[in-house]
Coordinates of C-alpha atoms (C1' of nucleotides) in Angstrom, one line a residue:
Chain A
X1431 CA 98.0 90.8 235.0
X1432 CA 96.2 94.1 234.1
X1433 CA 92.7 93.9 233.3
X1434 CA 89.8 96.0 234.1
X1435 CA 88.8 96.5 237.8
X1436 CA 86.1 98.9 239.7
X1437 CA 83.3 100.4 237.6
X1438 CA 82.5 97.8 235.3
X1439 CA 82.3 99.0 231.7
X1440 CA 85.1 101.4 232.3
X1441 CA 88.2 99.6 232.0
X1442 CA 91.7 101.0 233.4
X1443 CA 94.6 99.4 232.7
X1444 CA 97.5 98.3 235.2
X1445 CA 100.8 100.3 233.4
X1446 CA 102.1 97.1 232.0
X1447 CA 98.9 96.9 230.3
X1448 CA 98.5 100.6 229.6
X1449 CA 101.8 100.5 227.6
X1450 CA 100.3 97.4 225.4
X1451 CA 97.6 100.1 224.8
X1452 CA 99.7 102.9 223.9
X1453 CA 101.9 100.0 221.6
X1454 CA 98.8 99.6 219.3
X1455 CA 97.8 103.7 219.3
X1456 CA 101.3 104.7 218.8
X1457 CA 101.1 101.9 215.4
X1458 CA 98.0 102.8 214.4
X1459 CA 99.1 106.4 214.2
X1460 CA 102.1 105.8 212.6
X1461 CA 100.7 103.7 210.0
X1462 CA 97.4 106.4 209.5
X1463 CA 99.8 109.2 208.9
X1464 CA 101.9 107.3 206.6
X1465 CA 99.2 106.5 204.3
X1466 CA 98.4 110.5 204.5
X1467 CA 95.5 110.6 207.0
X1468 CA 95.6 114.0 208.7
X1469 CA 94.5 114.0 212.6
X1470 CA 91.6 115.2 213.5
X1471 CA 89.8 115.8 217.6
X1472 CA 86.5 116.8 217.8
X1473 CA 85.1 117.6 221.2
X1474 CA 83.5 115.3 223.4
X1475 CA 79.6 116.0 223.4
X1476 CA 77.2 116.2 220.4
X1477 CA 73.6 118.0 220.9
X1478 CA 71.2 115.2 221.1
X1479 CA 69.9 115.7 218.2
X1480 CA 72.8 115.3 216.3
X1481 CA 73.3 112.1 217.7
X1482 CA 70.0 110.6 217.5
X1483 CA 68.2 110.9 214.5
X1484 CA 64.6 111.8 214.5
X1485 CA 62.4 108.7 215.6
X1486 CA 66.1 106.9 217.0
X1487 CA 65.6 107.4 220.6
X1488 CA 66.8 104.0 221.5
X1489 CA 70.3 104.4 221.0
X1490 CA 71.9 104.1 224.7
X1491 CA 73.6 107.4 225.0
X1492 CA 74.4 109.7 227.9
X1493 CA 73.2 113.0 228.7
X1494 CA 75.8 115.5 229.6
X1495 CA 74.7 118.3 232.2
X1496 CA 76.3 121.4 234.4
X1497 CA 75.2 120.0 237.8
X1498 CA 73.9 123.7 238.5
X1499 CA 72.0 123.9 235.5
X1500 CA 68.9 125.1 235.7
X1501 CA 66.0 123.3 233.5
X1502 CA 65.9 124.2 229.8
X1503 CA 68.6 126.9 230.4
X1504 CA 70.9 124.9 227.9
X1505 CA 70.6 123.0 224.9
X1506 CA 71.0 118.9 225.6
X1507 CA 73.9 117.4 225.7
X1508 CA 75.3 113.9 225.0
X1509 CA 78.6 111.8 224.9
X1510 CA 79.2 110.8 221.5
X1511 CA 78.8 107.2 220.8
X1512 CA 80.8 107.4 217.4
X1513 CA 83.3 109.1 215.9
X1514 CA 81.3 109.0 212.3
X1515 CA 78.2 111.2 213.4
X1516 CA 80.7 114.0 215.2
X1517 CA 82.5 114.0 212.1
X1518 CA 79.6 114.5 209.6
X1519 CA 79.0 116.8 212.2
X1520 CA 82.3 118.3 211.7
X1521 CA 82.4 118.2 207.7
X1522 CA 79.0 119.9 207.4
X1523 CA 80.3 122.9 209.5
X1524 CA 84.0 123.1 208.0
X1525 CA 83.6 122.1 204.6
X1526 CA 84.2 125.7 202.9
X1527 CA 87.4 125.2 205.3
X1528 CA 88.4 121.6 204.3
X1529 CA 90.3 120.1 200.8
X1530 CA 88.2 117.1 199.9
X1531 CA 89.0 114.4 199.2
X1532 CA 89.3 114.5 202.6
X1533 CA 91.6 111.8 204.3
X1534 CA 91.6 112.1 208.0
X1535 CA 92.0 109.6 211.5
X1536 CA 90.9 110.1 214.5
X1537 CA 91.4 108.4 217.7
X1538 CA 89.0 109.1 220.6
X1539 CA 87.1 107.6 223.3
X1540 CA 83.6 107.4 223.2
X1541 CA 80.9 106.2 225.2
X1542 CA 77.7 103.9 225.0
X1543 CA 75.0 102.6 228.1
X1544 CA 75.0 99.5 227.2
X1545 CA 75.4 96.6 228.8
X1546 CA 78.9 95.7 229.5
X1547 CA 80.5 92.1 229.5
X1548 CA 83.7 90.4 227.6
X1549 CA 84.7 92.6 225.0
X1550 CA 81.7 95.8 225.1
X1551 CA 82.4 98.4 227.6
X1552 CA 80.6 101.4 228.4
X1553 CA 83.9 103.9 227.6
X1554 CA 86.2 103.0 225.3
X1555 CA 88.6 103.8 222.3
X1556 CA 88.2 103.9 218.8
X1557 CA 90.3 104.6 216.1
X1558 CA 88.9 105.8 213.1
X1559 CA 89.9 106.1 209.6
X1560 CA 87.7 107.9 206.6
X1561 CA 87.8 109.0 203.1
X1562 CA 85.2 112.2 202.4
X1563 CA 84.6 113.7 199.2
X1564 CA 81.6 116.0 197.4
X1565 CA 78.7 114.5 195.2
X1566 CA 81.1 111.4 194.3
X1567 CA 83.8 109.4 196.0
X1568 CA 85.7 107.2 193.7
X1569 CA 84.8 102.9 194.6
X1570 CA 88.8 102.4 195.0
X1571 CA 89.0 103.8 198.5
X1572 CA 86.8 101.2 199.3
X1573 CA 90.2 98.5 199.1
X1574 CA 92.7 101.3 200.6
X1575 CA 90.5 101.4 203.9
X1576 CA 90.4 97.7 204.1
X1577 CA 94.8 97.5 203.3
X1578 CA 95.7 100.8 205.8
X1579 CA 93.9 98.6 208.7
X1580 CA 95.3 95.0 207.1
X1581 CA 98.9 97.3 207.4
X1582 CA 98.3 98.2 210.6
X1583 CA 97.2 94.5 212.0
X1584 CA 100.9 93.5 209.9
X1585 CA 102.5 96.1 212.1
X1586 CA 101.8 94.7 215.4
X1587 CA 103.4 91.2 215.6
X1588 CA 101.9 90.3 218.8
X1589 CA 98.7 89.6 217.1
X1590 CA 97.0 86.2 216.4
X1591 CA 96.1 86.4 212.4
X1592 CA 93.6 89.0 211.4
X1593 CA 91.1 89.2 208.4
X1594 CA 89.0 91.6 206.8
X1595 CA 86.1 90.0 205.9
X1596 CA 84.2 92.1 202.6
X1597 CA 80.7 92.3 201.7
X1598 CA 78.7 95.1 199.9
X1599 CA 74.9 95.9 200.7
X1600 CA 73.8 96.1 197.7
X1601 CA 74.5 92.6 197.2
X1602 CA 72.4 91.4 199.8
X1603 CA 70.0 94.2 199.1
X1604 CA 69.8 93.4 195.5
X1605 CA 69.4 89.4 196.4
X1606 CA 67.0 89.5 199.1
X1607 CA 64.8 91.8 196.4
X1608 CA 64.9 89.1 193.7
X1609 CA 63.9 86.8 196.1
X1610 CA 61.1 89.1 197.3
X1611 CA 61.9 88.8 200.8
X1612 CA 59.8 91.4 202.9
X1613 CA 61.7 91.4 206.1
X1614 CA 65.3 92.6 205.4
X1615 CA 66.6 93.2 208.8
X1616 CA 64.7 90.3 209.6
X1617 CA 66.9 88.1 207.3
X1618 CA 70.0 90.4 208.1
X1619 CA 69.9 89.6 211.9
X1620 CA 69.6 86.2 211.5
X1621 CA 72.3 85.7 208.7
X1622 CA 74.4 88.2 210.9
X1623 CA 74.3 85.1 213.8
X1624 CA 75.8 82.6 211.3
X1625 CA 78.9 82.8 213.1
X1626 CA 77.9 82.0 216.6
X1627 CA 75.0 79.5 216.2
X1628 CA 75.5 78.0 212.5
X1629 CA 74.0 77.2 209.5
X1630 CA 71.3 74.9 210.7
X1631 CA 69.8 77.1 213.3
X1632 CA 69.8 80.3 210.9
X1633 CA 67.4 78.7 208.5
X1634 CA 65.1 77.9 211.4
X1635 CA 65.4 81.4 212.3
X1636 CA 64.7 82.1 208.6
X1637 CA 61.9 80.0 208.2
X1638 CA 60.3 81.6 211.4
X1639 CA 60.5 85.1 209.9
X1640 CA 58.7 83.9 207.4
X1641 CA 60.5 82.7 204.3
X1642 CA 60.4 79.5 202.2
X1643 CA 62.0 76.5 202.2
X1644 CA 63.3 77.2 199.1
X1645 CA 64.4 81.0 199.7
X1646 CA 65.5 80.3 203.4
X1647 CA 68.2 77.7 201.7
X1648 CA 69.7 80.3 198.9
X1649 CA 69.9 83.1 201.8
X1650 CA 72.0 80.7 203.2
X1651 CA 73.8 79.7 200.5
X1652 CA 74.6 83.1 199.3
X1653 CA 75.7 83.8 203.5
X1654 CA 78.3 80.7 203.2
X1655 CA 80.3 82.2 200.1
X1656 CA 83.4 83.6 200.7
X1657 CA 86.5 84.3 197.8
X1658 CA 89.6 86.6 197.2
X1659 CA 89.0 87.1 193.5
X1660 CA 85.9 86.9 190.7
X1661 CA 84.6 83.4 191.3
X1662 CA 82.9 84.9 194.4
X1663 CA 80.3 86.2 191.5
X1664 CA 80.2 83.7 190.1
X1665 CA 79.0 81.5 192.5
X1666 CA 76.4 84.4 193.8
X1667 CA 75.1 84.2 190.2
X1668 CA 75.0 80.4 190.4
X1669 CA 71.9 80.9 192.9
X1670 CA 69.9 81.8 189.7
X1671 CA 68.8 85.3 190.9
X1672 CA 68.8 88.9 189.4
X1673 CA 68.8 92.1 190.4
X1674 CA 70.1 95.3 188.7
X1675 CA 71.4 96.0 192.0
X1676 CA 73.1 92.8 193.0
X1677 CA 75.3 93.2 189.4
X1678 CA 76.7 96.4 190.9
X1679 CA 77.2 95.1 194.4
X1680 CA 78.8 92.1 192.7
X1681 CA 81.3 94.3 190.6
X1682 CA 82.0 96.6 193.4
X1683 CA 82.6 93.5 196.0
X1684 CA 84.5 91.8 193.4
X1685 CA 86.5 94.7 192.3
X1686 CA 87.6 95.7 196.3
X1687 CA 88.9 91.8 196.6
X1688 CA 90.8 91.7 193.9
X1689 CA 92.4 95.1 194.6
X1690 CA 93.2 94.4 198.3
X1691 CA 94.5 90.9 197.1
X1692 CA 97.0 92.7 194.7
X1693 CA 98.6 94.4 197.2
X1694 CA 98.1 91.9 200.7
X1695 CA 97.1 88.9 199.5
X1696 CA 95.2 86.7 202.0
X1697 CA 94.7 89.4 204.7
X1698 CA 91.2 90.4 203.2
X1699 CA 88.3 88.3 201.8
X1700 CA 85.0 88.3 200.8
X1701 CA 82.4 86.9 202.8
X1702 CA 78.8 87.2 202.1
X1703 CA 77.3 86.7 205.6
X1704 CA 78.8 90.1 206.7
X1705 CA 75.4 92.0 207.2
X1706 CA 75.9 94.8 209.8
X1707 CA 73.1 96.9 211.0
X1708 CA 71.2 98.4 208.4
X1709 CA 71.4 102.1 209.1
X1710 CA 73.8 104.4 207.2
X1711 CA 76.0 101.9 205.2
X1712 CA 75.1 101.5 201.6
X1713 CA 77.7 99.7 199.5
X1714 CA 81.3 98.1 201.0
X1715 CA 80.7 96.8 204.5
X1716 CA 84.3 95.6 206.8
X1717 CA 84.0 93.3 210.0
X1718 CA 87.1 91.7 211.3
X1719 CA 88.0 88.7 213.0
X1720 CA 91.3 87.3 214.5
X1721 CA 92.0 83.9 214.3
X1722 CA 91.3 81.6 217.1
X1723 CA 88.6 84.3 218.4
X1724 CA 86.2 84.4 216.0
X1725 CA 83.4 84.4 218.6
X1726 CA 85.1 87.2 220.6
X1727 CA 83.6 89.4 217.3
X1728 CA 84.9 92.3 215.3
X1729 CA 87.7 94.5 216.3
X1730 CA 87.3 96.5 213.3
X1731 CA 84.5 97.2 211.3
X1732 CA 82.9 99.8 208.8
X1733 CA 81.6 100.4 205.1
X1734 CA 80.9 103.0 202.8
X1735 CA 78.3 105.2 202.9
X1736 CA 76.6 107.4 200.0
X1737 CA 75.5 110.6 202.5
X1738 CA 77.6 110.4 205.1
X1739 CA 76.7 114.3 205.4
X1740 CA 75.0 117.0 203.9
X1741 CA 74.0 120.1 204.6
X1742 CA 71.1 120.0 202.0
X1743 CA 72.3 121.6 199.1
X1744 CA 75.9 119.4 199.1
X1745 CA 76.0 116.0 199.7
X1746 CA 79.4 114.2 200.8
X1747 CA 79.5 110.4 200.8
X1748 CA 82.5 108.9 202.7
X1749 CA 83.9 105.3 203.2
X1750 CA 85.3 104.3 206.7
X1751 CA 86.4 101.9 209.3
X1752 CA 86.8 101.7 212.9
X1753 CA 89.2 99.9 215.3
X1754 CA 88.5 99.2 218.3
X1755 CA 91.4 99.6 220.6
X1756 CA 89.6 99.1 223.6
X1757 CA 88.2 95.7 222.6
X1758 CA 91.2 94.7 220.7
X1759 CA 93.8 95.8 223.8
X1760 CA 90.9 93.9 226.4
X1761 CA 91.3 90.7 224.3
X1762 CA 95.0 90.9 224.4
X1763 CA 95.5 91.4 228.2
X1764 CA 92.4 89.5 228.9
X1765 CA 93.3 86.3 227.2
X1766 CA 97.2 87.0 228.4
X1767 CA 98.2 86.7 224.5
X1768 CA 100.7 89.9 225.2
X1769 CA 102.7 91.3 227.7
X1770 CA 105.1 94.7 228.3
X1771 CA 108.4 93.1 228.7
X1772 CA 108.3 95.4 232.0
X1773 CA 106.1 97.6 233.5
X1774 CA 108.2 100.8 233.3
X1775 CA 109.7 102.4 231.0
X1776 CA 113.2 102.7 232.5
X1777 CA 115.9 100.1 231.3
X1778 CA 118.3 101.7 234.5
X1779 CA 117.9 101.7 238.1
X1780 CA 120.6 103.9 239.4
X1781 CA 121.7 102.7 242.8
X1782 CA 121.8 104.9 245.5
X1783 CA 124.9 104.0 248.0
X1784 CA 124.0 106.2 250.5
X1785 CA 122.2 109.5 251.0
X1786 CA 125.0 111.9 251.2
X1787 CA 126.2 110.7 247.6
X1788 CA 122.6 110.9 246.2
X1789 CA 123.8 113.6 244.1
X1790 CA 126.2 111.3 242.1
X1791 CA 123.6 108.7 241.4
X1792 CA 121.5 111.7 240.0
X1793 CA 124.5 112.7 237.6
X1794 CA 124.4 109.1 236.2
X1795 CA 121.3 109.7 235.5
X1796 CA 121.2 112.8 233.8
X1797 CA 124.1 111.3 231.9
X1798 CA 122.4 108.3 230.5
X1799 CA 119.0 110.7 229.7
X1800 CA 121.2 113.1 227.8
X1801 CA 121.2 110.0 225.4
X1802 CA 117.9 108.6 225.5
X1803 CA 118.1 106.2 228.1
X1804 CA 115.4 106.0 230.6
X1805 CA 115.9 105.2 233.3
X1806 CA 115.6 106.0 236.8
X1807 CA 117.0 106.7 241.0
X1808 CA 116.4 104.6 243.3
X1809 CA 113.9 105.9 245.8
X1810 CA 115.8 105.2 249.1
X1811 CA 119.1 104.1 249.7
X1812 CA 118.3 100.5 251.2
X1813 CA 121.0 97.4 250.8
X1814 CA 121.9 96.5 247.6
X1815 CA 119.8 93.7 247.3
X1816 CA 116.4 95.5 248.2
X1817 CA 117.9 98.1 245.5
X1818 CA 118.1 95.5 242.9
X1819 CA 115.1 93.8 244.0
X1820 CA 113.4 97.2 243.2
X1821 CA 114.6 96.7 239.9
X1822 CA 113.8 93.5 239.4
X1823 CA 109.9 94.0 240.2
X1824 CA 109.7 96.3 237.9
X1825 CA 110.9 94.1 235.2
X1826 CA 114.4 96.8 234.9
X1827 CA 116.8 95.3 233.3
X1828 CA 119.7 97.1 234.7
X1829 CA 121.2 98.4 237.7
X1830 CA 123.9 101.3 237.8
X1831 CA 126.0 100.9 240.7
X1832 CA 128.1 104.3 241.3
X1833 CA 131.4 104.1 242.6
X1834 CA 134.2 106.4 243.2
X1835 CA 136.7 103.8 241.8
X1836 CA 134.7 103.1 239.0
X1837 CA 131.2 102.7 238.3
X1838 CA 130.0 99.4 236.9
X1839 CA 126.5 98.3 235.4
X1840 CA 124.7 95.0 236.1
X1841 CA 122.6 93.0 234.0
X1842 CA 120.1 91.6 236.5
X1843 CA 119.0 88.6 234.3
X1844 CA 122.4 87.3 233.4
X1845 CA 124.1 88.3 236.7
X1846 CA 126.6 89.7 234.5
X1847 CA 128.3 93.0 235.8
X1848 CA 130.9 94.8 233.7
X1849 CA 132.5 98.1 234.3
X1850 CA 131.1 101.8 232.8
X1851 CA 130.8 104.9 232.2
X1852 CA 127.8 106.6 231.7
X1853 CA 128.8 109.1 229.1
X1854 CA 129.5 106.1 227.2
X1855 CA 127.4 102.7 227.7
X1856 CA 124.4 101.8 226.2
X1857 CA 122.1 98.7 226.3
X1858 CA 121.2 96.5 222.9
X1859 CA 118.2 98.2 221.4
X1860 CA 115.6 95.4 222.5
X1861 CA 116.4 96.8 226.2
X1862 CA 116.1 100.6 225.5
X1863 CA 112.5 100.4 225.9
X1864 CA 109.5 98.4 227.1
X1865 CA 108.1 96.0 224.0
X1866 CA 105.0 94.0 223.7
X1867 CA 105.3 90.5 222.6
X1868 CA 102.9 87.8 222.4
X1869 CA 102.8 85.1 225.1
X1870 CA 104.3 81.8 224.2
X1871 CA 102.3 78.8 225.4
X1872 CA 105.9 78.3 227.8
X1873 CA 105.6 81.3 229.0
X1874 CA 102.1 81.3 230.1
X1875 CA 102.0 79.7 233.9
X1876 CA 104.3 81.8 235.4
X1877 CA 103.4 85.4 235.6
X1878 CA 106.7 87.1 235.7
X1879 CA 108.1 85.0 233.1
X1880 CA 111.6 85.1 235.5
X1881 CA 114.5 84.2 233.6
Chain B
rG796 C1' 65.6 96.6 229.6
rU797 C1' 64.8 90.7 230.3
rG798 C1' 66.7 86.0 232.2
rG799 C1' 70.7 82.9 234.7
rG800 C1' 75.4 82.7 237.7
rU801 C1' 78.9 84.5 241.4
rG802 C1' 80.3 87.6 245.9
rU803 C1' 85.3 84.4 251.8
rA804 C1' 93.0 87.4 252.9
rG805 C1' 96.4 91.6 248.0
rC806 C1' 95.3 87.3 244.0
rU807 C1' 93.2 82.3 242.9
rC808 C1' 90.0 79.7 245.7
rA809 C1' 88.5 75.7 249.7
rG810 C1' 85.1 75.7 253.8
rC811 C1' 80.4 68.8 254.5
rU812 C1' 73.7 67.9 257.1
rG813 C1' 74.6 75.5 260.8
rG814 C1' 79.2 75.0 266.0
rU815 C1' 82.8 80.8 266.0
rA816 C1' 87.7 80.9 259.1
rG817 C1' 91.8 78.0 256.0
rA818 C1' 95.3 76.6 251.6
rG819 C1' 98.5 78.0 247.6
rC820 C1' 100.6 82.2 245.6
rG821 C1' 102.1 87.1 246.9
rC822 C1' 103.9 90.3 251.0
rU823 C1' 107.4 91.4 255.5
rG824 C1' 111.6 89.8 258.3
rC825 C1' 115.7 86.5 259.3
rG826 C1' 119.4 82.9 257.6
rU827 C1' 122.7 86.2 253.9
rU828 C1' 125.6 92.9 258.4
rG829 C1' 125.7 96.8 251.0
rU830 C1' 124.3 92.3 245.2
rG831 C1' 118.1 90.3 244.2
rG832 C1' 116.2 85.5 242.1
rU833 C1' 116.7 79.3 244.5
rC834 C1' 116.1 77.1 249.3
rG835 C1' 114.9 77.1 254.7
rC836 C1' 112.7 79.3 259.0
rA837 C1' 109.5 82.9 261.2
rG838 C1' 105.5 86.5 260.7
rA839 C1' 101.4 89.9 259.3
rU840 C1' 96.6 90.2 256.9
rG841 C1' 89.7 89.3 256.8
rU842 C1' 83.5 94.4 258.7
rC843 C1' 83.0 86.0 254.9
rG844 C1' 79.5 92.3 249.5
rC845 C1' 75.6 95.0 252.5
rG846 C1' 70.9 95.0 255.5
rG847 C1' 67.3 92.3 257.9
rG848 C1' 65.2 87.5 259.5
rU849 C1' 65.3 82.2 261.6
rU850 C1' 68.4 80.0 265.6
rC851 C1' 71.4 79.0 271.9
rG852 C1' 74.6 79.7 267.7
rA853 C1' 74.8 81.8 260.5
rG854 C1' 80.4 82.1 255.9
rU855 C1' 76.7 78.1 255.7
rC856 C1' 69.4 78.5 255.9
rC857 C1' 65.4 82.5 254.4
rC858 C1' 64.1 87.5 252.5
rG859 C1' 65.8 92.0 250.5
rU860 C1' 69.6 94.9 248.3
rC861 C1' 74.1 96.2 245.8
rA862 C1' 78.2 94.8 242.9
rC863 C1' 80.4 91.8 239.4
rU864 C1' 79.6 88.3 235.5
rC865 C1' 77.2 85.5 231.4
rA866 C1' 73.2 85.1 227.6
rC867 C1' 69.5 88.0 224.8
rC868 C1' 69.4 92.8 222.4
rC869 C1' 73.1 95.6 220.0
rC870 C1' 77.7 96.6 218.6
rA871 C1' 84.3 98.4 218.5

RNA sequence: GUGGGUGUAGCUCAGCUGGUAGAGCGCUGCGUUGUGGUCGCAGAUGUCGCGGGUUCGAGUCCCGUCACUCACCCCA
């Protein structure tokens, strides 16, 4: 099965696995553009100090040279690491240029030094959704990033159950400061390991950094609340503490959930323990999960954030998310959940009967692509059954068999061989084209899945 | 960056207290001289990650190194 080989942290894909890969990037497009994002590229490398922000130099990124440079003859270069920064980056430069609000997508690799292992690579895909205005961005775009990405997970059947999880800094923010905690990220951090080491262990971890008894236990409270609709505030408020800045949070929190529910109910919810690194993210924060591999981590986070640019004199705040295809399409293939139904696109292997009439297994072929059907020659004209072999490795479904007398078409999984013309004959939709459909439990000893 | 684990056939792995390398799957051929899959028979394949050391002898023990991998950190 495909899964990443040779440099590790830069995965490539066996073309079975590839075309899972382009399954969720063609979806995700589709869906993107049919909410109205426009597509946007920007190029690969940021100057360095667009990237890293002054006193940040610990952010793993890599430095892009001309090997004949000579030294200091260029500015410094860097992969980007994001596709938010390059963007901002993009905004600032274009906005006399650009109609805000501005709605775009943009899928891109992009590259990071850390440390690879199940799920983190070094290169790897993102799809990215955001929402940019001037001086104000209106709070309901914080629920229609959360739905175009809960759309998109509906749109690929495949996948095991997904869900947005919902929380807004200024919740936490506005709690932690009525609790006078001192530490933030310190509390952050810890909360943010709920998940993976549970509720016990956190408030040890809380207690060590330095909090009460008494505080340590409603931090933890407040992490373990999670609700589709206004209770969720109501059990925040039930903690007894108060903040002119955990009301907002609240009503901007509760306000998302409700709106999301409206539309998809049950696909997003909020959960208070969702923390996410403190840097630019200011209000609505997304991290999402998939059932059954909660531990595996998000595939698709992101959150709002009041200056996403500015060039000093305008300021444009932005809400966005992030998919990771990379980590998504790794967990897939990785954990054998889905599979190509073959590994080429062609759903005809024209048989070649002998060199001297290659020529008429070409012209099936040209017929059959003049309507859409992929399909391909065999590459030498061995016996029949080496022929259909070839076919059947591949996962083809069918084998064209020209004939002076009358060509006919097999169906290499039924056996069933029928007379055709190829001006003419088509196969049912579900073999036109290679799909991607989750593993059954039956189908996951045997490799081929030969039927 | 810190700490653990693992490197043997294309793949998954076995290989005892050191004695000269194996299995299953896959692959090739034949049975099946123009129709695959099942079955049977036959066959091919290894710098045992790399370098050094101990030893009469190293896949096995020791040292180093590289790669992969897991955890921490961080995050898609």
């Amino acid at each position: 099965m495909a899964r990443p080989a040779g440099l590790s942290g830069f995965p490539e894909w066996l073309p079975d696995g590839r075309l899972v890969e382009l399954e969720v990037l063609d979806t995700v497009r589709r869906v993107f553009e049919l909410h109205g994002f426009t597509p946007l590229e920007t190029r690969s490398v940021e100057p360095v100090d667009v990237l890293l922000r002054k006193g940040e130099i610990d952010k793993e990124v890599y430095a892009v040279r001309r090997l004949h440079s000579e030294p200091g003859d260029e500015d410094a270069l860097a992969l980007h690491f994001d596709l938010t920064v390059p963007f901002a980056r993009f905004v600032v430069e274009n906005a006399s240029r650009l109609d805000f609000p501005l709605r775009r997508y943009q899928v891109q690799k992009v590259w990071r030094g850390e440390r690879p292992q199940e799920g983190r690579f070094r290169e790897f895909t993102q799809a990215d959704i955001d929402i940019v205005d001037v001086d104000r961005l209106a709070t309901h775009h914080d629920a229609e990033m959360a739905l175009v990405m809960a759309e998109v997970f509906a749109s690929l059947p495949f996948l095991p159950p997904a869900t947005i999880h919902v929380n807004n800094r200024k919740v936490l923010e506005g709690f932690y400061r009525g609790l006078g905690v001192d530490d933030v990220p310190a509390v952050l951090r810890a909360i943010d390991k709920l998940d993976k080491i549970g509720p016990a262990k956190v408030r040890t971890l809380l207690v060590e950094s330095g909090l009460s008894e008494d505080v340590a236990d409603r931090v933890l409270a407040l992490a373990q609340i999670r609700g589709t609709d206004g209770s969720v505030a109501d059990e925040v408020r039930a903690l007894g503490v108060s903040d002119p800045l955990l009301d907002e949070g609240l009503a901007e929190l509760v306000a998302v959930v409700e709106a999301a529910q409206r539309v998809r109910p049950g696909a997003i919810e909020a959960d208070l323990h969702i923390a996410r690194g403190l840097d630019y993210y200011t209000g609505t924060v997304y991290e999402t999960t998939l059932e059954g591999f909660e531990s595996f981590g998000s595939i698709c986070s992101g959150g709002r954030y009041d200056a996403l640019a500015s060039d000093g004199r305008t300021t444009y705040p932005g809400v966005g998310i992030s998919l990771g295809v990379t980590r998504l399409v790794s967990l897939l293939l990785g954990r054998d959940l889905a599979r190509a139904t073959r590994k080429v696109p062609s759903a005809v292997l024209v048989a070649v009967v002998d060199e001297e009439s290659r020529p008429a297994s070409d012209a099936v072929a040209h017929a059959l692509r003049s309507r859409g059907i992929p399909c391909e020659v065999a590459p030498r004209a061995e016996r029949f059954g080496k022929q259909i072999k070839h076919a059947d490795r591949r996962g083809i479904p069918y084998v064209w068999f020209p004939d002076a007398e009358g060509d006919t078409v097999k169906d290499i999984r039924s056996g069933e061989q029928v007379g055709a013309d190829a001006t003419t004959w088509t196969p049912p939709d579900t073999d036109l084209r290679p799909r991607v459909v989750a593993v059954t439990d039956g189908e996951a000893e045997s490799e081929e899945g030969a039927s």
